XYZ file of C-alpha atoms in Angstrom:
493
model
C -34.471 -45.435 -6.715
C -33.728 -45.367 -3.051
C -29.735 -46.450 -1.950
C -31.428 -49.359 -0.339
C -33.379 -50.502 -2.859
C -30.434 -51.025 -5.383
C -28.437 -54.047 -6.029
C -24.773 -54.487 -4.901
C -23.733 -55.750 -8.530
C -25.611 -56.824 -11.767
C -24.658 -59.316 -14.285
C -25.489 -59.435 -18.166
C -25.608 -62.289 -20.019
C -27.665 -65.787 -19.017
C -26.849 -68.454 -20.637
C -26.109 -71.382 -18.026
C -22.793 -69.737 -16.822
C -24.355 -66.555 -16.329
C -27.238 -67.916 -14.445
C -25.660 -70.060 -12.089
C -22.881 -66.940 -11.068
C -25.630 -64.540 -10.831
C -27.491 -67.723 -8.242
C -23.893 -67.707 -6.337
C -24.221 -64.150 -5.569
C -27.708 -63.775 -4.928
C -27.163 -67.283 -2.380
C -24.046 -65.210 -0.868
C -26.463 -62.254 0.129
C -25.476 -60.081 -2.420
C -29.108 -58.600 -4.307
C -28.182 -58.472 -8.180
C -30.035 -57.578 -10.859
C -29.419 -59.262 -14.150
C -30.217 -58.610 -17.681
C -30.408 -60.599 -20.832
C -30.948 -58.765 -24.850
C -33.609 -62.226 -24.615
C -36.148 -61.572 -21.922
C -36.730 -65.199 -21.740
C -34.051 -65.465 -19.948
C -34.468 -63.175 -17.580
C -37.492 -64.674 -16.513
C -35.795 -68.157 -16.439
C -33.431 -66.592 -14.140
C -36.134 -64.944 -11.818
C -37.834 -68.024 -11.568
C -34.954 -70.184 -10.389
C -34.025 -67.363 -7.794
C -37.602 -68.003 -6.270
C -37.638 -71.664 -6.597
C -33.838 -72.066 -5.481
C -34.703 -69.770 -1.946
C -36.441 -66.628 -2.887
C -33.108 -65.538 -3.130
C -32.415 -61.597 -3.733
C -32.238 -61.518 -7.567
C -33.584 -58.595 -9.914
C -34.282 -59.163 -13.440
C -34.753 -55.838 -15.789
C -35.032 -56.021 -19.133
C -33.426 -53.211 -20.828
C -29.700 -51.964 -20.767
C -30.450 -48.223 -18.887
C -33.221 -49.876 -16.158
C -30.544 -52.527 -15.817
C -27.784 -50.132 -14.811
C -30.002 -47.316 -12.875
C -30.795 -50.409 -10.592
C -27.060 -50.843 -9.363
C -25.609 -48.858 -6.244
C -22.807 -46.499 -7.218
C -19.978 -46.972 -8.312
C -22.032 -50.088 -9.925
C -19.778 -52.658 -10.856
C -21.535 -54.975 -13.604
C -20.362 -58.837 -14.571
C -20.764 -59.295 -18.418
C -21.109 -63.079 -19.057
C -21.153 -63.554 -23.180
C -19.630 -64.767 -26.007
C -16.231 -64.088 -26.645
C -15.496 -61.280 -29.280
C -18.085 -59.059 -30.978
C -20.716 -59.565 -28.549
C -18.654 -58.208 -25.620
C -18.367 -55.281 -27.754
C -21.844 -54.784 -28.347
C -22.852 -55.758 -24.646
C -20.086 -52.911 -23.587
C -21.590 -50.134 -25.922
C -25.219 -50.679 -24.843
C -24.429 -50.444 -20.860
C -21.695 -47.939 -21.195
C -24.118 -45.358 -22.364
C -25.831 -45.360 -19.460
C -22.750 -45.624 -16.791
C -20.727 -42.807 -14.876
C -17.047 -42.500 -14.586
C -15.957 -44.582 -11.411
C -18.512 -47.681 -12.537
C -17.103 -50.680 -13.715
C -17.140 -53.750 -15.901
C -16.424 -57.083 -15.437
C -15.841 -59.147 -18.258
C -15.782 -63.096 -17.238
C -15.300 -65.112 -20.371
C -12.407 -66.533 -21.770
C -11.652 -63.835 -24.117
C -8.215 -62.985 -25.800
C -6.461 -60.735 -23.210
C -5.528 -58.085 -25.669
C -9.035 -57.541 -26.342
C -8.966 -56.788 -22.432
C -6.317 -54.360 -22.570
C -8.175 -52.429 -25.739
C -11.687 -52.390 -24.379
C -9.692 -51.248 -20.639
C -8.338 -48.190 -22.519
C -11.455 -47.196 -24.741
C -13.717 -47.651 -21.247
C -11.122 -45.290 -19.763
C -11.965 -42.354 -22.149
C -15.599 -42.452 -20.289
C -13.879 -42.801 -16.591
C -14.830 -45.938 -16.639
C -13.020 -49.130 -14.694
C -12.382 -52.511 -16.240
C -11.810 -56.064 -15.390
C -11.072 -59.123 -17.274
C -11.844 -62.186 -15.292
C -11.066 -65.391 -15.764
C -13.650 -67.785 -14.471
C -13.270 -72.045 -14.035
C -14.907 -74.362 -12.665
C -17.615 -74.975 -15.481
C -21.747 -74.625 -15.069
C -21.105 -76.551 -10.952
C -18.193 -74.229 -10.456
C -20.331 -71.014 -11.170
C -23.005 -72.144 -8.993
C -21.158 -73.768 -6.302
C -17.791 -71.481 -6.268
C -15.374 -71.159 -8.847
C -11.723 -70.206 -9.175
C -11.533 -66.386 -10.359
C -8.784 -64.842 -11.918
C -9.840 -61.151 -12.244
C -6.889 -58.835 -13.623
C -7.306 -55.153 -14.675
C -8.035 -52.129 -12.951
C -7.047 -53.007 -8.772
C -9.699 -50.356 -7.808
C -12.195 -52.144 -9.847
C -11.122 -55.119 -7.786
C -11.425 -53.450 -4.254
C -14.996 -52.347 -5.222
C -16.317 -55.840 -5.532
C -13.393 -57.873 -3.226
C -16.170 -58.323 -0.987
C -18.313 -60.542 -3.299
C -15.773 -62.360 -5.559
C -13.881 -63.511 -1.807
C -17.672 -65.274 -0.766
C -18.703 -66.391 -4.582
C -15.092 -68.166 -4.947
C -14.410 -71.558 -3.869
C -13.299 -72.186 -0.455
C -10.422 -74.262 0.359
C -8.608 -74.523 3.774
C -6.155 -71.487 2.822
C -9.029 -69.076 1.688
C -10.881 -68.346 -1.362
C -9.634 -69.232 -4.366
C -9.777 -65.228 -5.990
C -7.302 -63.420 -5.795
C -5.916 -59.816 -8.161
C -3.772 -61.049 -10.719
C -2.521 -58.103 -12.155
C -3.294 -55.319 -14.389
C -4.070 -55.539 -18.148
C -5.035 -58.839 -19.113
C -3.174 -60.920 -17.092
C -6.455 -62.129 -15.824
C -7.531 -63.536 -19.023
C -3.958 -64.486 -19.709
C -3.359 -66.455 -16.575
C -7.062 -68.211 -16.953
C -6.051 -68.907 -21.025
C -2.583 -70.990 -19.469
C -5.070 -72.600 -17.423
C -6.786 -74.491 -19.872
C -3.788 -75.208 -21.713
C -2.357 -77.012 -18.436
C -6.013 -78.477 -18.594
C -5.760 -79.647 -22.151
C -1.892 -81.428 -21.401
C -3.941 -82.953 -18.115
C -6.621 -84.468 -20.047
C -4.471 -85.570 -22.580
C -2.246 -87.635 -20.220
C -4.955 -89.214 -18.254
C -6.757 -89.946 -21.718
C -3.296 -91.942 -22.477
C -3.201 -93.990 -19.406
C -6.474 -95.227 -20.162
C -5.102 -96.131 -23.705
C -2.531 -97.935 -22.455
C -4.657 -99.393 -19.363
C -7.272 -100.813 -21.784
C -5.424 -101.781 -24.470
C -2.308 -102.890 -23.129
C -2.879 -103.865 -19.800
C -7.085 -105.586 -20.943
C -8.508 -103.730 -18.109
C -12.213 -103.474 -18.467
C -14.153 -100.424 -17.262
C -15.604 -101.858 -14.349
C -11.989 -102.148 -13.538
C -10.766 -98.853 -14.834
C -13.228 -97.093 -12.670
C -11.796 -98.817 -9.637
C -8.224 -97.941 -10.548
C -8.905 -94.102 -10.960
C -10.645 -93.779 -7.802
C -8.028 -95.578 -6.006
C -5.926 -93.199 -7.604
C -7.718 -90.225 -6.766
C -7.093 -90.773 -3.050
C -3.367 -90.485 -3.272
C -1.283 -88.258 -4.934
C -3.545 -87.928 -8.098
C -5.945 -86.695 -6.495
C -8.062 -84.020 -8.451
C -11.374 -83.294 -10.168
C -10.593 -84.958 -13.194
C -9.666 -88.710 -12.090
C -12.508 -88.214 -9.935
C -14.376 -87.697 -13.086
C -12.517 -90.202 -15.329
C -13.304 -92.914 -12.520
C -17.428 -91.625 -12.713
C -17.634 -91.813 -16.676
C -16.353 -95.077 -16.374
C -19.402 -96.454 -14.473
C -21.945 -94.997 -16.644
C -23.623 -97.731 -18.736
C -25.435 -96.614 -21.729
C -29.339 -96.487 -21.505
C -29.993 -96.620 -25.331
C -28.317 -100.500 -25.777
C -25.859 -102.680 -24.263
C -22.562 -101.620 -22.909
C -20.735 -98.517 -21.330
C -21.290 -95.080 -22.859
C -17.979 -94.224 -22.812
C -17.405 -97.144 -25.369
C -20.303 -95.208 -28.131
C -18.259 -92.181 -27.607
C -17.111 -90.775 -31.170
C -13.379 -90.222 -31.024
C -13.507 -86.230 -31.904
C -12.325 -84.222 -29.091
C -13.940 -80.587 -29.321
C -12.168 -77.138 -28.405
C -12.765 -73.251 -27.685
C -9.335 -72.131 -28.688
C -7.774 -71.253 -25.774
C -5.550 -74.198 -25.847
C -4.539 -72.348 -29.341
C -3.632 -69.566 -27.617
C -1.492 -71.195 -24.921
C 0.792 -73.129 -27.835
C 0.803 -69.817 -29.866
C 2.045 -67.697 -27.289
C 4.250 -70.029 -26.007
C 6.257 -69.777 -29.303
C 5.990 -66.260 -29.479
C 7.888 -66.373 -26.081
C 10.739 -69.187 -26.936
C 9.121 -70.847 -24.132
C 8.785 -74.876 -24.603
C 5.498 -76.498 -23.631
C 5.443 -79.997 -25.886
C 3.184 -81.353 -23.909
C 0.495 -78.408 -24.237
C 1.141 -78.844 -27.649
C 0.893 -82.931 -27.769
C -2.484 -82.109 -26.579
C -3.799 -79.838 -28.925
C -2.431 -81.483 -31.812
C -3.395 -84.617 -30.591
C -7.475 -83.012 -30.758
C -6.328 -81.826 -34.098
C -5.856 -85.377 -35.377
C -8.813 -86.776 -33.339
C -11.112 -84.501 -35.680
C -9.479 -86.450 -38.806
C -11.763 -89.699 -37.859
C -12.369 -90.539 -41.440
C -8.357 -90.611 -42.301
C -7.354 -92.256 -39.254
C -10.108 -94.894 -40.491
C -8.581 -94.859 -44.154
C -5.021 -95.114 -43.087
C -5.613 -97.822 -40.783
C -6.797 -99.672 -43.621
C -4.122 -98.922 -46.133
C -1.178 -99.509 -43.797
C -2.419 -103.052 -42.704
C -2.743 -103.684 -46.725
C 0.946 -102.546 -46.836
C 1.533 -104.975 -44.142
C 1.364 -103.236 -40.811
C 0.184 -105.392 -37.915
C -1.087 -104.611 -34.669
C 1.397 -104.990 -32.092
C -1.119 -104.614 -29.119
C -2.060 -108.393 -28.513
C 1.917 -109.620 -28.688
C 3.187 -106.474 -26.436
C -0.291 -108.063 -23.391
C 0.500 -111.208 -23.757
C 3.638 -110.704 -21.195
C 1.913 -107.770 -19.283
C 2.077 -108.156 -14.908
C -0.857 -105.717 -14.475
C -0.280 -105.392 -11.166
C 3.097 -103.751 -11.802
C 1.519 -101.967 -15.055
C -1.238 -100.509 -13.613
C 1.573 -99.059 -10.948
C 4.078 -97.548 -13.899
C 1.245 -95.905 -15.415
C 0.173 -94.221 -11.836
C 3.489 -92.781 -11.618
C 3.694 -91.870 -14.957
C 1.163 -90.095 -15.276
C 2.142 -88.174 -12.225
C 5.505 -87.477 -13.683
C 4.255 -85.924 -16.593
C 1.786 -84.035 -14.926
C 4.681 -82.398 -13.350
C 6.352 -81.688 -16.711
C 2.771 -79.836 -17.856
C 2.526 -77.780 -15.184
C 6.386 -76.672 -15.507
C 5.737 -75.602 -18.760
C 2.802 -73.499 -18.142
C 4.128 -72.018 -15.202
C 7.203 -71.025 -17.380
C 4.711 -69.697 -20.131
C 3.455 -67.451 -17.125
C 6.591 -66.034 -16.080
C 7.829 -65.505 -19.255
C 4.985 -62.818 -19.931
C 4.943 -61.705 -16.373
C 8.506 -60.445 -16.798
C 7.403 -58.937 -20.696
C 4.305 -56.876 -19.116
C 5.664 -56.200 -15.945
C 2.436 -58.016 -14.177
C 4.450 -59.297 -11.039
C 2.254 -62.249 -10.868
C 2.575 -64.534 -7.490
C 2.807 -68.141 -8.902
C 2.310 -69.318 -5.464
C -1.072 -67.453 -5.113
C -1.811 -68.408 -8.714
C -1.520 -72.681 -7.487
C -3.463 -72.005 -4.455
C -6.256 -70.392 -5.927
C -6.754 -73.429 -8.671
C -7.162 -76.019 -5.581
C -10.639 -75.301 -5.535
C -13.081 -74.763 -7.712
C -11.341 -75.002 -11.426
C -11.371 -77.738 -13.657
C -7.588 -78.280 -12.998
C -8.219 -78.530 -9.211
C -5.755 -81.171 -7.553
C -4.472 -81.942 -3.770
C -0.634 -81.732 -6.479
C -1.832 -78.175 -6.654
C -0.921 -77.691 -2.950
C 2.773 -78.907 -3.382
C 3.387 -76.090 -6.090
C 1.993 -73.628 -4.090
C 4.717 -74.229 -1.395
C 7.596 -74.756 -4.247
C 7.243 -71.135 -5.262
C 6.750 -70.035 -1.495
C 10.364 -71.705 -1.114
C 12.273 -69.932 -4.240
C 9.290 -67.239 -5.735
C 12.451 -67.425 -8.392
C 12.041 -70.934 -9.208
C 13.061 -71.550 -12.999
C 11.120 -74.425 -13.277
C 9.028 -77.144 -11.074
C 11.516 -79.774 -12.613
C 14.163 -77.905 -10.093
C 12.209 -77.557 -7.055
C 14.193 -80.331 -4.346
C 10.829 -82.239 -3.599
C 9.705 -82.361 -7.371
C 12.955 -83.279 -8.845
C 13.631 -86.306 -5.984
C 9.814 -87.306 -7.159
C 10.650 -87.495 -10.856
C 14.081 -89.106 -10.707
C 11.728 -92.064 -8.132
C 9.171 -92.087 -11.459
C 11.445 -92.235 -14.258
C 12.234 -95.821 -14.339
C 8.197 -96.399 -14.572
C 7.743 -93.679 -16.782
C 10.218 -94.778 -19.841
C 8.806 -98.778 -19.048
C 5.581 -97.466 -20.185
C 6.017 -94.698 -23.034
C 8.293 -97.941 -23.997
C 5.655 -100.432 -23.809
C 3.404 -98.250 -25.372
C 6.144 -97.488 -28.504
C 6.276 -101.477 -28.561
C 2.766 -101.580 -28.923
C 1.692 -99.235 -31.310
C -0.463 -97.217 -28.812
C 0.555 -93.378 -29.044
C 1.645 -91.740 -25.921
C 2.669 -88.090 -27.336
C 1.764 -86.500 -24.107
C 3.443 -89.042 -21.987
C 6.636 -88.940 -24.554
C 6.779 -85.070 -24.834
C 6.869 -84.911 -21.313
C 9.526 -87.283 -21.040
C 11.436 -85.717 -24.044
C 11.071 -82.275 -22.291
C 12.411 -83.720 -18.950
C 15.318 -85.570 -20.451
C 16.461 -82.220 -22.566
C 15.768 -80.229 -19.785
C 17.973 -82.408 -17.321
C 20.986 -82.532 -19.754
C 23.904 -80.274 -19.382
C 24.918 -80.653 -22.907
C 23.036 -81.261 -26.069
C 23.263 -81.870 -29.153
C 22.254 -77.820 -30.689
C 26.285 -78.148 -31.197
C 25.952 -79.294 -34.266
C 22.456 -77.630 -35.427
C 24.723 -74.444 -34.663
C 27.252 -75.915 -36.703
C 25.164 -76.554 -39.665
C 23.585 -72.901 -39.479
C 27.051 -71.271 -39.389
C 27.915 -73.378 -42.801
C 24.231 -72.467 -44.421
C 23.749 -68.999 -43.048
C 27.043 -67.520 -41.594
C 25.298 -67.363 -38.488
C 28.239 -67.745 -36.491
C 28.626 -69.764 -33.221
C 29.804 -69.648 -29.632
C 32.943 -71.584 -28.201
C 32.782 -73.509 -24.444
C 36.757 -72.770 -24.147
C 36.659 -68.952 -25.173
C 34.565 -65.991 -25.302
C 32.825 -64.477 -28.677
C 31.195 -65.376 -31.662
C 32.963 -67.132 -34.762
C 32.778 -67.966 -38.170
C 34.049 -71.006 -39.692
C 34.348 -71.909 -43.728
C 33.233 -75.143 -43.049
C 33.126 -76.462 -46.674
C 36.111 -74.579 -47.760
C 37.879 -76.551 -44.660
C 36.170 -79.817 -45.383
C 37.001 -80.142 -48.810
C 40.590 -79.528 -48.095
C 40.704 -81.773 -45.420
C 39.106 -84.132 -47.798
C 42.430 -83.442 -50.361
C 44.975 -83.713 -47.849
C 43.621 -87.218 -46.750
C 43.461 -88.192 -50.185
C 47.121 -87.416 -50.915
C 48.059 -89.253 -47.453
C-alpha cells in the first residue's frame, strides 16, 4: 500500500471502550484502522464511523492485513481483557510487526504484566506502552485522561494523537508520559483506588443524609448539586445528584431505592490495598472502601444478622439520634466532611505513588499526575486543581495533610467532621470511610503515640528490642524478670 493510503495508528479490540477510542481518533483526523478476532464488530465499528461523520476509520479483519495497513513505525492500541487475552492479542500482531513498531496496551492490567510483555516485545525490537485509560465508555469517546508509561520513544511516536484524543482542560490535555515500566498502569491502578475511597465517602453522606438527617431524594438531588458548584465539585456529585432524580419506569418510586445493595469490582481497588501493604504505606480509607464492597456482597448475612441481633435485643438507634437533628446545620457538617476526608484519600494514594516512585526509580511528577485527572477521569474534580499547585509548591511534599492551604482547611472541618462520624456512631449508621479518614488524620497529626507500648510488649514476647527518646541505640529489657521482682519487693513493703 501507498504511504498515503495507510493509517496513522490502528486499534484492536471493540468492545464499547475500544469503539468509542478508535471514534475519538478517527473524529481528531487521525485515519485508523481497527480490528476485532469477531468481524461483527468490525463492521459495527465501520458503520458508526459512517453514520457518526464518515469519519476516516478502516476496519480489516485479520491480524497481518490489520498491521500492513499502518504507516511505519505503526504504533497499534490493544483494547482487551486484562490477562491472557493481551497475550494472545500480542502474539497474533507481533508476527507480523518490525522492530521500531509499537504496542499500546490500554486496559487496566497488572503493571508487572507490563514490564514482562515490555521485555519479551523487546527481543523482536519492538516498543511497548502500558496505558492507563479513565473516563469510562463517554470518556473514550469524548476525551479521556491517559496515563501511558513505558517506552518514551513509543510515546513521542504517537504524542501527537494521545495530546488531541485526551481531555482538554484550561492547562492542556490531560496525557502526559508517566514513566517507564509500568508506572502507567500503576499510576491508573492508584487511581481507582482513590476512586473507590471517593465513592465510598459520598455513598456515606448519603447514609447519613437519608437516614439521619430524613432527607428525601428529591431533596438529596438538590443538596449534591448545590454541592457540586463549590468546592465539591467533580464528576461524581454531579452524578450522585443525577441518579437521584431518576424515577423508576417499571413501578412507583426512585430507582435508586430498587437498587440491590451489592457493590461490584474489577480488582484494581485490590491491587491498590495490596500494594499499599507491601510498601508500609497506610491508606485506611482505600481499604474502608474495598472492604466495605466486600461486606456489601454478604446481603444474605447482613439480612440474617440483622435479625438475630434485634432478637438479642439490639435496637435501632436511627429514629432517637433524628429526632434532635437541625438539618440545616447537618446537611453543612456532612459537606465539609466529606471534603475533609476526601483530602485524607487522596493523601494516601498520593503517598502509595511516591512510595513506588522512589522503589522503581520512575520520577513521577505528582503535580502533572493531579492536573491530568481534572478532565476526563472518573475522579475528575475542580479539588484536583488545588493538589496540582500543592506539589508545584514543595514537589517534596510528604503528604497533602502538610501542605499550608490543606492543613488550615482540615483543622476549619474537623469540628464538623467528628459531629458527624459521632452522630453517625450514635446512630448505628457505619461511616468506615469517614472514620478511617479521621483515624488516619488524628494519628497522622500526633507527635506521639501510643506504638510505645506495642514496642514494649514485642520486646517482652520477641526480644525485639526498642528505641529510647533520651538516648541513642537499641535495648533489651527482661520485662517479666523485672516485673515480678518489682511485684516481690512491693509485697515485702
Amino acid at each position: 500500500m501507498e504511504a498515503s493510503a495507510l493509517s496513522r495508528i490502528g486499534l484492536a479490540g471493540l468492545a464499547v471502550m475500544g469503539q468509542n477510542l478508535a471514534l475519538n481518533v478517527a473524529e481528531k483526523g487521525f485515519p485508523i484502522s481497527v480490528y476485532n478476532r469477531t468481524a461483527s464488530k468490525v463492521d459495527e465499528t465501520v458503520q458508526r464511523a459512517e453514520e457518526e461523520g464518515k469519519l476516516p476509520l478502516f476496519g480489516h479483519y485479520s491480524p497481518r492485513e490489520f498491521v500492513l495497513s499502518l504507516q511505519r513505525p505503526r504504533s497499534v492500541v490493544i483494547l482487551v481483557k486484562a490477562g491472557a487475552p493481551v497475550d494472545q492479542t500480542i502474539a497474533a500482531l507481533s508476527d507480523h510487526m518490525e522492530p521500531g513498531d509499537c504496542i499500546i496496551d490500554g486496559g487496566n492490567e497488572w503493571y508487572e504484566n507490563t514490564e514482562r510483555r515490555m521485555n519479551e516485545v523487546a527481543n523482536k525490537g519492538l516498543l511497548y506502552l502500558g496505558m492507563g485509560v479513565s473516563g469510562g465508555e463517554e470518556g473514550a469517546r469524548n476525551g479521556p485522561s491517559l496515563m501511558p508509561g513505558g517506552s518514551f520513544q513509543a510515546y513521542s511516536n504517537i504524542k501527537d494523537i494521545l495530546e488531541k484524543v485526551a481531555a482538554q482542560v484550561e492547562d492542556g490535555p490531560c496525557v502526559t508520559y508517566i514513566g517507564e515500566g509500568g508506572s502507567g498502569n500503576f499510576v491508573k491502578m492508584v487511581h481507582n483506588g482513590i476512586e473507590y475511597g471517593d465513592m465510598q465517602l459520598i455513598s456515606e453522606a448519603y447514609d447519613v443524609l437519608k437516614h439521619v438527617g430524613g432527607l428525601s431524594n428529591d431533596e438529596l438531588a438538590e443538596i449534591f448539586a448545590e454541592w457540586n458548584r463549590g468546592e465539591l465539585e467533580s464528576f461524581l456529585i454531579e452524578i450522585t445528584s443525577d441518579i437521584f432524580r431518576v424515577k423508576d419506569d417499571l413501578e412507583d418510586g426512585f430507582l435508586v431505592d430498587k437498587i440491590l445493595d451489592k457493590t461490584g469490582m474489577k480488582g484494581t481497588g485490590k491491587w491498590t490495598v495490596q500494594q499499599a501493604a507491601e510498601l508500609s504505606v497506610a491508606a485506611p480509607t482505600i481499604a474502608a472502601s474495598l472492604d466495605c464492597r466486600y461486606l456489601s456482597g454478604l446481603k444474605e448475612e447482613r439480612e440474617n444478622a440483622a435479625g438475630v441481633l434485634k432478637e438479642a435485643g439490639l435496637k435501632e438507634e436511627v429514629g432517637t439520634v433524628a429526632q434532635n437533628i437541625d438539618k440545616k446545620r447537618l446537611i453543612d457538617d456532612v459537606r465539609q466532611a466529606l471534603y475533609a476526608s476526601k483530602i485524607c484519600s487522596y493523601a494516601q494514594g498520593m503517598n502509595l505513588l511516591r512510595a513506588k516512585s522512589v522503589e522503581k526509580n520512575w520520577n513521577l511528577n505528582f503535580g502533572e499526575l493531579a492536573r491530568i485527572w481534572k478532565g476526563g477521569c472518573i475522579i475528575r474534580a475542580v479539588f484536583l486543581d488545588r493538589i496540582k499547585k500543592a506539589y508545584q509548591r514543595n514537589p517534596n511534599l510528604a503528604s497533602l495533610v502538610v501542605d499550608p492551604e490543606f492543613a488550615n482547611e482540615m483543622v476549619q472541618r474537623q469540628a464538623a467532621w467528628r459531629r458527624v462520624v459521632g452522630l453517625a456512631i450514635s446512630a448505628g449508621i457505619s461511616t468506615p470511610g469517614m472514620c478511617a479518614s479521621l483515624a488516619y488524620f488524628d494519628t497522622y497529626r500526633r507527635a506521639r503515640l501510643p506504638a510505645n507500648l506495642v514496642q514494649a510488649q514485642r520486646d517482652l514476647f520477641g526480644a525485639h528490642t526498642y528505641e529510647r527518646i533520651d538516648r541513642p541505640g537499641s535495648f533489651h529489657t527482661e520485662w517479666t524478670k523485672l516485673a515480678r521482682k518489682s511485684t516481690s519487693v512491693g509485697a515485702l513493703n
